[in-house]
Amino acid sequence: MNINRIALILAALLALGAIAVQVYRSMNDETGSNTPVAGTESETAPSVDEVIAGLEKKLQENSDDAESWRMLGWSYFETGKFAESATAMKRATTLDPDNPEYWSMLGEALVMASDGKQVPPDAAAAFRNALKHDAKDARARYFLAVQKDIAGDHKGAIDDWFALLKDTPADAPYAADIRRVIGQVAENEGIDVAARLAKAAPAAPTGGISTDGPTVATAAIPGPSREQMKEAAALPPGQQEAMIANMVDGLDKRLQANPKDANGWIMLIRSRMQLGQTVQAKQALDRGLQAFKNDGAEAKRIREAAAALGV
């Protein structure tokens, strides 16, 4: 079994704190800088390196800001500096030890900073701390199941992933990946899960991604209907992916004919990101902004949704 692939497949998808642009904006607001910020027509979105530089400067002035340490940890993670990410997240957990997201982000950084073939003891401890404060933390539950799988308890890991899948909203970016991990481990270990996967019903769609902060701009944007989800769940994995791809392509064609649909553009961007089609997601963002170039409010909403989704 390719443990490296199984253990790390969700690493990027479970890092849900994608709000670096908002932090960059708040830093500019505090310092009175005239640098264009997210949501303005003249903006240039900051790079992750710019965000890191701004956060490092802010933390030199106030080293007791746990949320800034979290965002620094996330930014390091996004640039592949996993050891630095873990160091920043350890600081965040020290300042706010009751925050489950800080602990699970620390655990993920420690996993990525290791050899990629295990869940190190300090990472497992961080994940367990996360679950003490939030028994539903998806990242912690996922990686602790990975630990079981690596230890040889494949059935236990699969059971834990099924439990996680049951609690995962149908429109969560990582829902399909949990199903894929279950299928991969089951196939490698000769465990029949076809019937369970076919019957597995995800939680109700949330209509968007949210963090422990304000709900982001994807709120209230619908995902697939209940009927579509049931239909997709009844298909073999390959056919599921084909059905989803057809739905997304159909949405794309509809927006070509009727581009004045901001919710549609946000849905398309989100769908492309869920499918791992980052180039097409950026293209959808550009096309949506072009469609609403004379409507600043809707353009801002599309732009903020894309930023929240990691585009």
mmCIF file of C-alpha atoms in Angstrom:
data_model
loop_
_atom_site.group_PDB
_atom_site.id
_atom_site.type_symbol
_atom_site.label_atom_id
_atom_site.label_comp_id
_atom_site.label_asym_id
_atom_site.label_seq_id
_atom_site.Cartn_x
_atom_site.Cartn_y
_atom_site.Cartn_z
ATOM 1 C CA MET A 1 0.000 0.000 0.000
ATOM 2 C CA ASN A 2 1.240 3.488 -0.830
ATOM 3 C CA ILE A 3 1.139 4.854 2.719
ATOM 4 C CA ASN A 4 2.602 8.193 1.643
ATOM 5 C CA ARG A 5 -0.260 8.810 -0.794
ATOM 6 C CA ILE A 6 -2.954 7.666 1.637
ATOM 7 C CA ALA A 7 -1.594 9.652 4.575
ATOM 8 C CA LEU A 8 -1.168 12.953 2.777
ATOM 9 C CA ILE A 9 -3.991 13.031 0.222
ATOM 10 C CA LEU A 10 -6.107 15.409 2.271
ATOM 11 C CA ALA A 11 -3.306 17.598 3.602
ATOM 12 C CA ALA A 12 -4.061 20.669 1.520
ATOM 13 C CA LEU A 13 -7.813 20.118 1.450
ATOM 14 C CA LEU A 14 -8.232 20.040 5.199
ATOM 15 C CA ALA A 15 -6.450 23.340 5.774
ATOM 16 C CA LEU A 16 -9.637 25.364 5.774
ATOM 17 C CA GLY A 17 -8.281 28.628 7.161
ATOM 18 C CA ALA A 18 -7.782 30.159 3.709
ATOM 19 C CA ILE A 19 -8.299 33.776 4.728
ATOM 20 C CA ALA A 20 -4.842 35.247 4.208
ATOM 21 C CA VAL A 21 -6.197 38.096 2.091
ATOM 22 C CA GLN A 22 -8.476 39.143 4.946
ATOM 23 C CA VAL A 23 -5.547 39.183 7.367
ATOM 24 C CA TYR A 24 -3.492 41.216 4.905
ATOM 25 C CA ARG A 25 -6.377 43.686 4.699
ATOM 26 C CA SER A 26 -6.639 43.996 8.475
ATOM 27 C CA MET A 27 -2.908 44.654 8.765
ATOM 28 C CA ASN A 28 -3.136 47.452 6.216
ATOM 29 C CA ASP A 29 -6.142 48.910 8.016
ATOM 30 C CA GLU A 30 -4.232 48.972 11.320
ATOM 31 C CA THR A 31 -1.148 50.630 9.870
ATOM 32 C CA GLY A 32 -3.027 53.108 7.700
ATOM 33 C CA SER A 33 -1.231 51.903 4.594
ATOM 34 C CA ASN A 34 -2.543 52.970 1.219
ATOM 35 C CA THR A 35 -1.788 49.583 -0.308
ATOM 36 C CA PRO A 36 -4.881 48.339 -2.210
ATOM 37 C CA VAL A 37 -6.672 45.645 -0.242
ATOM 38 C CA ALA A 38 -9.046 42.801 -1.036
ATOM 39 C CA GLY A 39 -12.447 43.884 -2.211
ATOM 40 C CA THR A 40 -11.350 47.065 -4.042
ATOM 41 C CA GLU A 41 -11.450 47.407 -7.794
ATOM 42 C CA SER A 42 -7.765 48.340 -8.006
ATOM 43 C CA GLU A 43 -6.510 45.504 -5.878
ATOM 44 C CA THR A 44 -3.699 43.126 -6.634
ATOM 45 C CA ALA A 45 -4.118 40.086 -4.384
ATOM 46 C CA PRO A 46 -1.124 39.718 -2.062
ATOM 47 C CA SER A 47 1.179 36.762 -2.528
ATOM 48 C CA VAL A 48 1.682 34.331 0.326
ATOM 49 C CA ASP A 49 5.220 35.700 0.732
ATOM 50 C CA GLU A 50 3.781 39.203 1.210
ATOM 51 C CA VAL A 51 1.339 37.861 3.777
ATOM 52 C CA ILE A 52 4.198 36.126 5.626
ATOM 53 C CA ALA A 53 6.283 39.303 5.666
ATOM 54 C CA GLY A 54 3.366 41.327 7.001
ATOM 55 C CA LEU A 55 2.563 38.787 9.695
ATOM 56 C CA GLU A 56 6.187 38.519 10.802
ATOM 57 C CA LYS A 57 6.335 42.294 11.141
ATOM 58 C CA LYS A 58 3.057 42.367 13.066
ATOM 59 C CA LEU A 59 4.245 39.647 15.451
ATOM 60 C CA GLN A 60 7.442 41.546 16.178
ATOM 61 C CA GLU A 61 5.203 44.277 17.574
ATOM 62 C CA ASN A 62 2.722 41.954 19.313
ATOM 63 C CA SER A 63 4.000 38.431 19.883
ATOM 64 C CA ASP A 64 0.957 37.449 21.961
ATOM 65 C CA ASP A 65 -1.543 37.481 19.075
ATOM 66 C CA ALA A 66 -2.557 33.828 18.739
ATOM 67 C CA GLU A 67 -4.573 34.342 15.575
ATOM 68 C CA SER A 68 -1.648 35.977 13.800
ATOM 69 C CA TRP A 69 0.527 33.010 14.752
ATOM 70 C CA ARG A 70 -2.141 30.741 13.266
ATOM 71 C CA MET A 71 -2.153 32.686 10.025
ATOM 72 C CA LEU A 72 1.640 32.664 9.921
ATOM 73 C CA GLY A 73 1.560 28.909 10.425
ATOM 74 C CA TRP A 74 -0.990 28.532 7.634
ATOM 75 C CA SER A 75 1.067 30.751 5.310
ATOM 76 C CA TYR A 76 4.241 28.768 5.983
ATOM 77 C CA PHE A 77 2.257 25.589 5.320
ATOM 78 C CA GLU A 78 1.078 26.929 1.955
ATOM 79 C CA THR A 79 4.694 27.556 0.908
ATOM 80 C CA GLY A 80 5.866 24.116 1.990
ATOM 81 C CA LYS A 81 7.746 25.325 5.066
ATOM 82 C CA PHE A 82 6.236 22.701 7.322
ATOM 83 C CA ALA A 83 8.760 22.866 10.177
ATOM 84 C CA GLU A 84 8.291 26.638 10.362
ATOM 85 C CA SER A 85 4.529 26.115 10.213
ATOM 86 C CA ALA A 86 4.705 23.727 13.169
ATOM 87 C CA THR A 87 6.780 26.219 15.176
ATOM 88 C CA ALA A 88 4.220 28.976 14.563
ATOM 89 C CA MET A 89 1.307 26.691 15.422
ATOM 90 C CA LYS A 90 2.988 25.589 18.662
ATOM 91 C CA ARG A 91 3.099 29.239 19.642
ATOM 92 C CA ALA A 92 -0.591 29.618 18.797
ATOM 93 C CA THR A 93 -1.534 26.610 20.930
ATOM 94 C CA THR A 94 0.511 27.996 23.825
ATOM 95 C CA LEU A 95 -1.355 31.289 23.671
ATOM 96 C CA ASP A 96 -4.794 29.707 23.146
ATOM 97 C CA PRO A 97 -4.682 26.068 24.306
ATOM 98 C CA ASP A 98 -8.461 25.644 24.098
ATOM 99 C CA ASN A 99 -8.681 26.261 20.336
ATOM 100 C CA PRO A 100 -9.160 22.919 18.531
ATOM 101 C CA GLU A 101 -8.259 24.300 15.100
ATOM 102 C CA TYR A 102 -4.847 25.397 16.343
ATOM 103 C CA TRP A 103 -4.132 21.896 17.640
ATOM 104 C CA SER A 104 -5.258 20.110 14.499
ATOM 105 C CA MET A 105 -3.313 22.505 12.278
ATOM 106 C CA LEU A 106 -0.245 21.861 14.449
ATOM 107 C CA GLY A 107 -0.733 18.120 14.043
ATOM 108 C CA GLU A 108 -0.997 18.406 10.263
ATOM 109 C CA ALA A 109 2.152 20.552 10.073
ATOM 110 C CA LEU A 110 4.033 17.984 12.167
ATOM 111 C CA VAL A 111 2.863 15.189 9.867
ATOM 112 C CA MET A 112 4.054 17.088 6.815
ATOM 113 C CA ALA A 113 7.357 17.980 8.490
ATOM 114 C CA SER A 114 8.079 14.293 9.117
ATOM 115 C CA ASP A 115 9.099 11.725 6.506
ATOM 116 C CA GLY A 116 5.539 11.582 5.161
ATOM 117 C CA LYS A 117 5.107 7.913 6.045
ATOM 118 C CA GLN A 118 3.780 8.197 9.580
ATOM 119 C CA VAL A 119 1.766 10.223 12.034
ATOM 120 C CA PRO A 120 4.502 11.110 14.577
ATOM 121 C CA PRO A 121 3.670 10.851 18.290
ATOM 122 C CA ASP A 122 3.708 14.624 18.774
ATOM 123 C CA ALA A 123 1.307 15.035 15.840
ATOM 124 C CA ALA A 124 -1.038 12.377 17.250
ATOM 125 C CA ALA A 125 -0.969 14.122 20.619
ATOM 126 C CA ALA A 126 -1.895 17.404 18.938
ATOM 127 C CA PHE A 127 -4.799 15.744 17.130
ATOM 128 C CA ARG A 128 -6.038 14.214 20.397
ATOM 129 C CA ASN A 129 -5.893 17.642 22.010
ATOM 130 C CA ALA A 130 -7.989 19.003 19.156
ATOM 131 C CA LEU A 131 -10.627 16.336 19.757
ATOM 132 C CA LYS A 132 -10.731 17.168 23.478
ATOM 133 C CA HIS A 133 -12.068 20.586 22.510
ATOM 134 C CA ASP A 134 -14.022 19.598 19.382
ATOM 135 C CA ALA A 135 -14.948 15.960 18.937
ATOM 136 C CA LYS A 136 -15.971 16.680 15.334
ATOM 137 C CA ASP A 137 -12.669 18.164 14.136
ATOM 138 C CA ALA A 138 -12.325 16.655 10.645
ATOM 139 C CA ARG A 139 -8.571 17.067 10.285
ATOM 140 C CA ALA A 140 -7.814 15.373 13.610
ATOM 141 C CA ARG A 141 -10.253 12.520 12.955
ATOM 142 C CA TYR A 142 -8.821 11.916 9.498
ATOM 143 C CA PHE A 143 -5.179 11.726 10.564
ATOM 144 C CA LEU A 144 -5.840 9.614 13.656
ATOM 145 C CA ALA A 145 -7.542 7.144 11.313
ATOM 146 C CA VAL A 146 -4.422 7.291 9.140
ATOM 147 C CA GLN A 147 -2.410 6.370 12.233
ATOM 148 C CA LYS A 148 -4.603 3.295 12.707
ATOM 149 C CA ASP A 149 -4.134 2.310 9.070
ATOM 150 C CA ILE A 150 -0.349 2.635 9.279
ATOM 151 C CA ALA A 151 -0.367 0.531 12.459
ATOM 152 C CA GLY A 152 -2.175 -2.238 10.597
ATOM 153 C CA ASP A 153 -5.714 -1.634 11.866
ATOM 154 C CA HIS A 154 -7.114 -1.126 8.376
ATOM 155 C CA LYS A 155 -10.695 -2.007 9.277
ATOM 156 C CA GLY A 156 -10.625 0.361 12.243
ATOM 157 C CA ALA A 157 -9.286 3.131 10.040
ATOM 158 C CA ILE A 158 -11.967 2.530 7.423
ATOM 159 C CA ASP A 159 -14.666 2.562 10.111
ATOM 160 C CA ASP A 160 -13.341 5.882 11.392
ATOM 161 C CA TRP A 161 -13.297 7.347 7.886
ATOM 162 C CA PHE A 162 -16.867 6.211 7.319
ATOM 163 C CA ALA A 163 -17.878 7.928 10.568
ATOM 164 C CA LEU A 164 -16.092 11.068 9.379
ATOM 165 C CA LEU A 165 -17.797 10.843 5.988
ATOM 166 C CA LYS A 166 -21.188 10.657 7.708
ATOM 167 C CA ASP A 167 -20.463 13.949 9.487
ATOM 168 C CA THR A 168 -18.975 15.633 6.412
ATOM 169 C CA PRO A 169 -21.243 18.063 4.543
ATOM 170 C CA ALA A 170 -21.954 16.948 0.995
ATOM 171 C CA ASP A 171 -20.422 20.134 -0.406
ATOM 172 C CA ALA A 172 -17.228 20.031 1.691
ATOM 173 C CA PRO A 173 -14.152 20.189 -0.579
ATOM 174 C CA TYR A 174 -12.725 17.008 0.959
ATOM 175 C CA ALA A 175 -15.870 14.815 0.900
ATOM 176 C CA ALA A 176 -14.933 13.043 -2.329
ATOM 177 C CA ASP A 177 -11.373 12.523 -1.095
ATOM 178 C CA ILE A 178 -12.537 10.713 2.034
ATOM 179 C CA ARG A 179 -14.491 8.344 -0.176
ATOM 180 C CA ARG A 180 -11.431 7.911 -2.375
ATOM 181 C CA VAL A 181 -9.174 7.118 0.584
ATOM 182 C CA ILE A 182 -11.664 4.540 1.862
ATOM 183 C CA GLY A 183 -11.754 2.920 -1.575
ATOM 184 C CA GLN A 184 -7.977 2.905 -1.965
ATOM 185 C CA VAL A 185 -7.239 1.377 1.436
ATOM 186 C CA ALA A 186 -10.046 -1.168 1.066
ATOM 187 C CA GLU A 187 -8.798 -2.235 -2.358
ATOM 188 C CA ASN A 188 -5.204 -2.574 -1.164
ATOM 189 C CA GLU A 189 -6.214 -4.575 1.890
ATOM 190 C CA GLY A 190 -8.872 -6.758 0.240
ATOM 191 C CA ILE A 191 -11.760 -5.282 2.240
ATOM 192 C CA ASP A 192 -15.152 -5.088 0.514
ATOM 193 C CA VAL A 193 -16.692 -1.641 1.091
ATOM 194 C CA ALA A 194 -18.701 -1.246 -2.118
ATOM 195 C CA ALA A 195 -22.090 -1.616 -0.445
ATOM 196 C CA ARG A 196 -21.152 0.689 2.438
ATOM 197 C CA LEU A 197 -19.876 3.347 0.077
ATOM 198 C CA ALA A 198 -23.017 3.137 -2.025
ATOM 199 C CA LYS A 199 -25.181 3.648 1.064
ATOM 200 C CA ALA A 200 -22.988 6.259 2.734
ATOM 201 C CA ALA A 201 -25.013 9.453 3.008
ATOM 202 C CA PRO A 202 -23.112 12.672 3.702
ATOM 203 C CA ALA A 203 -24.382 15.371 6.013
ATOM 204 C CA ALA A 204 -26.542 18.148 4.610
ATOM 205 C CA PRO A 205 -24.671 20.693 2.456
ATOM 206 C CA THR A 206 -23.602 23.802 4.314
ATOM 207 C CA GLY A 207 -23.775 25.990 1.224
ATOM 208 C CA GLY A 208 -20.157 27.031 1.581
ATOM 209 C CA ILE A 209 -16.968 26.822 3.586
ATOM 210 C CA SER A 210 -16.700 28.558 6.924
ATOM 211 C CA THR A 211 -13.963 28.808 9.505
ATOM 212 C CA ASP A 212 -14.141 29.780 13.149
ATOM 213 C CA GLY A 213 -14.313 33.392 11.977
ATOM 214 C CA PRO A 214 -17.051 35.108 9.951
ATOM 215 C CA THR A 215 -18.854 33.065 7.335
ATOM 216 C CA VAL A 216 -17.126 33.620 4.033
ATOM 217 C CA ALA A 217 -18.646 34.793 0.805
ATOM 218 C CA THR A 218 -19.639 31.312 -0.364
ATOM 219 C CA ALA A 219 -22.444 31.104 2.203
ATOM 220 C CA ALA A 220 -25.904 30.392 0.776
ATOM 221 C CA ILE A 221 -24.489 29.276 -2.586
ATOM 222 C CA PRO A 222 -26.228 25.961 -3.256
ATOM 223 C CA GLY A 223 -24.424 22.715 -3.898
ATOM 224 C CA PRO A 224 -25.820 19.604 -5.605
ATOM 225 C CA SER A 225 -29.418 18.759 -4.833
ATOM 226 C CA ARG A 226 -30.308 15.869 -2.519
ATOM 227 C CA GLU A 227 -31.523 13.894 -5.542
ATOM 228 C CA GLN A 228 -28.253 14.480 -7.385
ATOM 229 C CA MET A 229 -26.252 13.371 -4.359
ATOM 230 C CA LYS A 230 -28.284 10.171 -4.010
ATOM 231 C CA GLU A 231 -27.921 9.462 -7.715
ATOM 232 C CA ALA A 232 -24.167 10.005 -7.596
ATOM 233 C CA ALA A 233 -23.745 7.893 -4.453
ATOM 234 C CA ALA A 234 -25.361 4.907 -6.164
ATOM 235 C CA LEU A 235 -22.785 4.895 -8.981
ATOM 236 C CA PRO A 236 -19.343 3.258 -9.013
ATOM 237 C CA PRO A 237 -16.528 5.727 -8.202
ATOM 238 C CA GLY A 238 -15.492 6.236 -11.846
ATOM 239 C CA GLN A 239 -19.047 6.956 -12.925
ATOM 240 C CA GLN A 240 -19.529 9.256 -9.931
ATOM 241 C CA GLU A 241 -16.621 11.388 -11.095
ATOM 242 C CA ALA A 242 -17.936 11.421 -14.679
ATOM 243 C CA MET A 243 -21.382 12.516 -13.481
ATOM 244 C CA ILE A 244 -19.911 15.301 -11.360
ATOM 245 C CA ALA A 245 -17.692 16.448 -14.224
ATOM 246 C CA ASN A 246 -20.707 16.581 -16.532
ATOM 247 C CA MET A 247 -22.652 18.640 -13.990
ATOM 248 C CA VAL A 248 -19.787 21.119 -13.657
ATOM 249 C CA ASP A 249 -19.309 21.367 -17.426
ATOM 250 C CA GLY A 250 -23.049 21.945 -17.785
ATOM 251 C CA LEU A 251 -22.876 24.797 -15.286
ATOM 252 C CA ASP A 252 -19.953 26.259 -17.226
ATOM 253 C CA LYS A 253 -21.924 26.197 -20.476
ATOM 254 C CA ARG A 254 -24.950 27.785 -18.790
ATOM 255 C CA LEU A 255 -22.779 30.634 -17.534
ATOM 256 C CA GLN A 256 -21.400 31.164 -21.030
ATOM 257 C CA ALA A 257 -24.969 31.757 -22.201
ATOM 258 C CA ASN A 258 -26.042 33.715 -19.113
ATOM 259 C CA PRO A 259 -22.980 35.250 -17.419
ATOM 260 C CA LYS A 260 -24.963 37.625 -15.150
ATOM 261 C CA ASP A 261 -25.210 35.044 -12.368
ATOM 262 C CA ALA A 262 -22.797 35.753 -9.505
ATOM 263 C CA ASN A 263 -23.937 32.726 -7.502
ATOM 264 C CA GLY A 264 -23.335 30.559 -10.543
ATOM 265 C CA TRP A 265 -19.773 31.815 -10.923
ATOM 266 C CA ILE A 266 -19.065 31.157 -7.242
ATOM 267 C CA MET A 267 -20.511 27.655 -7.569
ATOM 268 C CA LEU A 268 -18.385 27.011 -10.659
ATOM 269 C CA ILE A 269 -15.212 28.252 -8.955
ATOM 270 C CA ARG A 270 -15.933 26.086 -5.926
ATOM 271 C CA SER A 271 -16.694 23.043 -8.090
ATOM 272 C CA ARG A 272 -13.498 23.433 -10.098
ATOM 273 C CA MET A 273 -11.477 23.646 -6.890
ATOM 274 C CA GLN A 274 -13.214 20.557 -5.489
ATOM 275 C CA LEU A 275 -12.195 18.697 -8.650
ATOM 276 C CA GLY A 276 -8.624 19.926 -8.328
ATOM 277 C CA GLN A 277 -8.961 22.023 -11.495
ATOM 278 C CA THR A 278 -7.158 25.080 -10.209
ATOM 279 C CA VAL A 279 -6.409 26.549 -13.642
ATOM 280 C CA GLN A 280 -10.067 26.305 -14.676
ATOM 281 C CA ALA A 281 -11.081 27.795 -11.323
ATOM 282 C CA LYS A 282 -8.871 30.826 -11.976
ATOM 283 C CA GLN A 283 -10.331 31.110 -15.479
ATOM 284 C CA ALA A 284 -13.845 31.006 -14.020
ATOM 285 C CA LEU A 285 -12.874 33.767 -11.585
ATOM 286 C CA ASP A 286 -11.560 35.934 -14.424
ATOM 287 C CA ARG A 287 -14.676 35.353 -16.519
ATOM 288 C CA GLY A 288 -16.975 36.072 -13.588
ATOM 289 C CA LEU A 289 -15.173 39.320 -12.804
ATOM 290 C CA GLN A 290 -15.396 40.313 -16.476
ATOM 291 C CA ALA A 291 -19.148 39.651 -16.459
ATOM 292 C CA PHE A 292 -19.556 41.963 -13.461
ATOM 293 C CA LYS A 293 -16.896 44.553 -14.322
ATOM 294 C CA ASN A 294 -19.529 47.279 -14.004
ATOM 295 C CA ASP A 295 -21.014 45.911 -10.771
ATOM 296 C CA GLY A 296 -18.502 46.472 -8.000
ATOM 297 C CA ALA A 297 -20.561 44.791 -5.265
ATOM 298 C CA GLU A 298 -21.033 41.512 -7.133
ATOM 299 C CA ALA A 299 -17.441 41.537 -8.397
ATOM 300 C CA LYS A 300 -16.251 41.946 -4.822
ATOM 301 C CA ARG A 301 -18.421 39.016 -3.688
ATOM 302 C CA ILE A 302 -17.030 36.757 -6.406
ATOM 303 C CA ARG A 303 -13.471 37.821 -5.612
ATOM 304 C CA GLU A 304 -13.851 37.236 -1.871
ATOM 305 C CA ALA A 305 -15.462 33.848 -2.458
ATOM 306 C CA ALA A 306 -12.568 32.852 -4.704
ATOM 307 C CA ALA A 307 -10.052 33.998 -2.080
ATOM 308 C CA ALA A 308 -11.849 31.957 0.587
ATOM 309 C CA LEU A 309 -11.708 28.927 -1.698
ATOM 310 C CA GLY A 310 -7.986 29.327 -2.257
ATOM 311 C CA VAL A 311 -8.035 30.698 -5.803
#
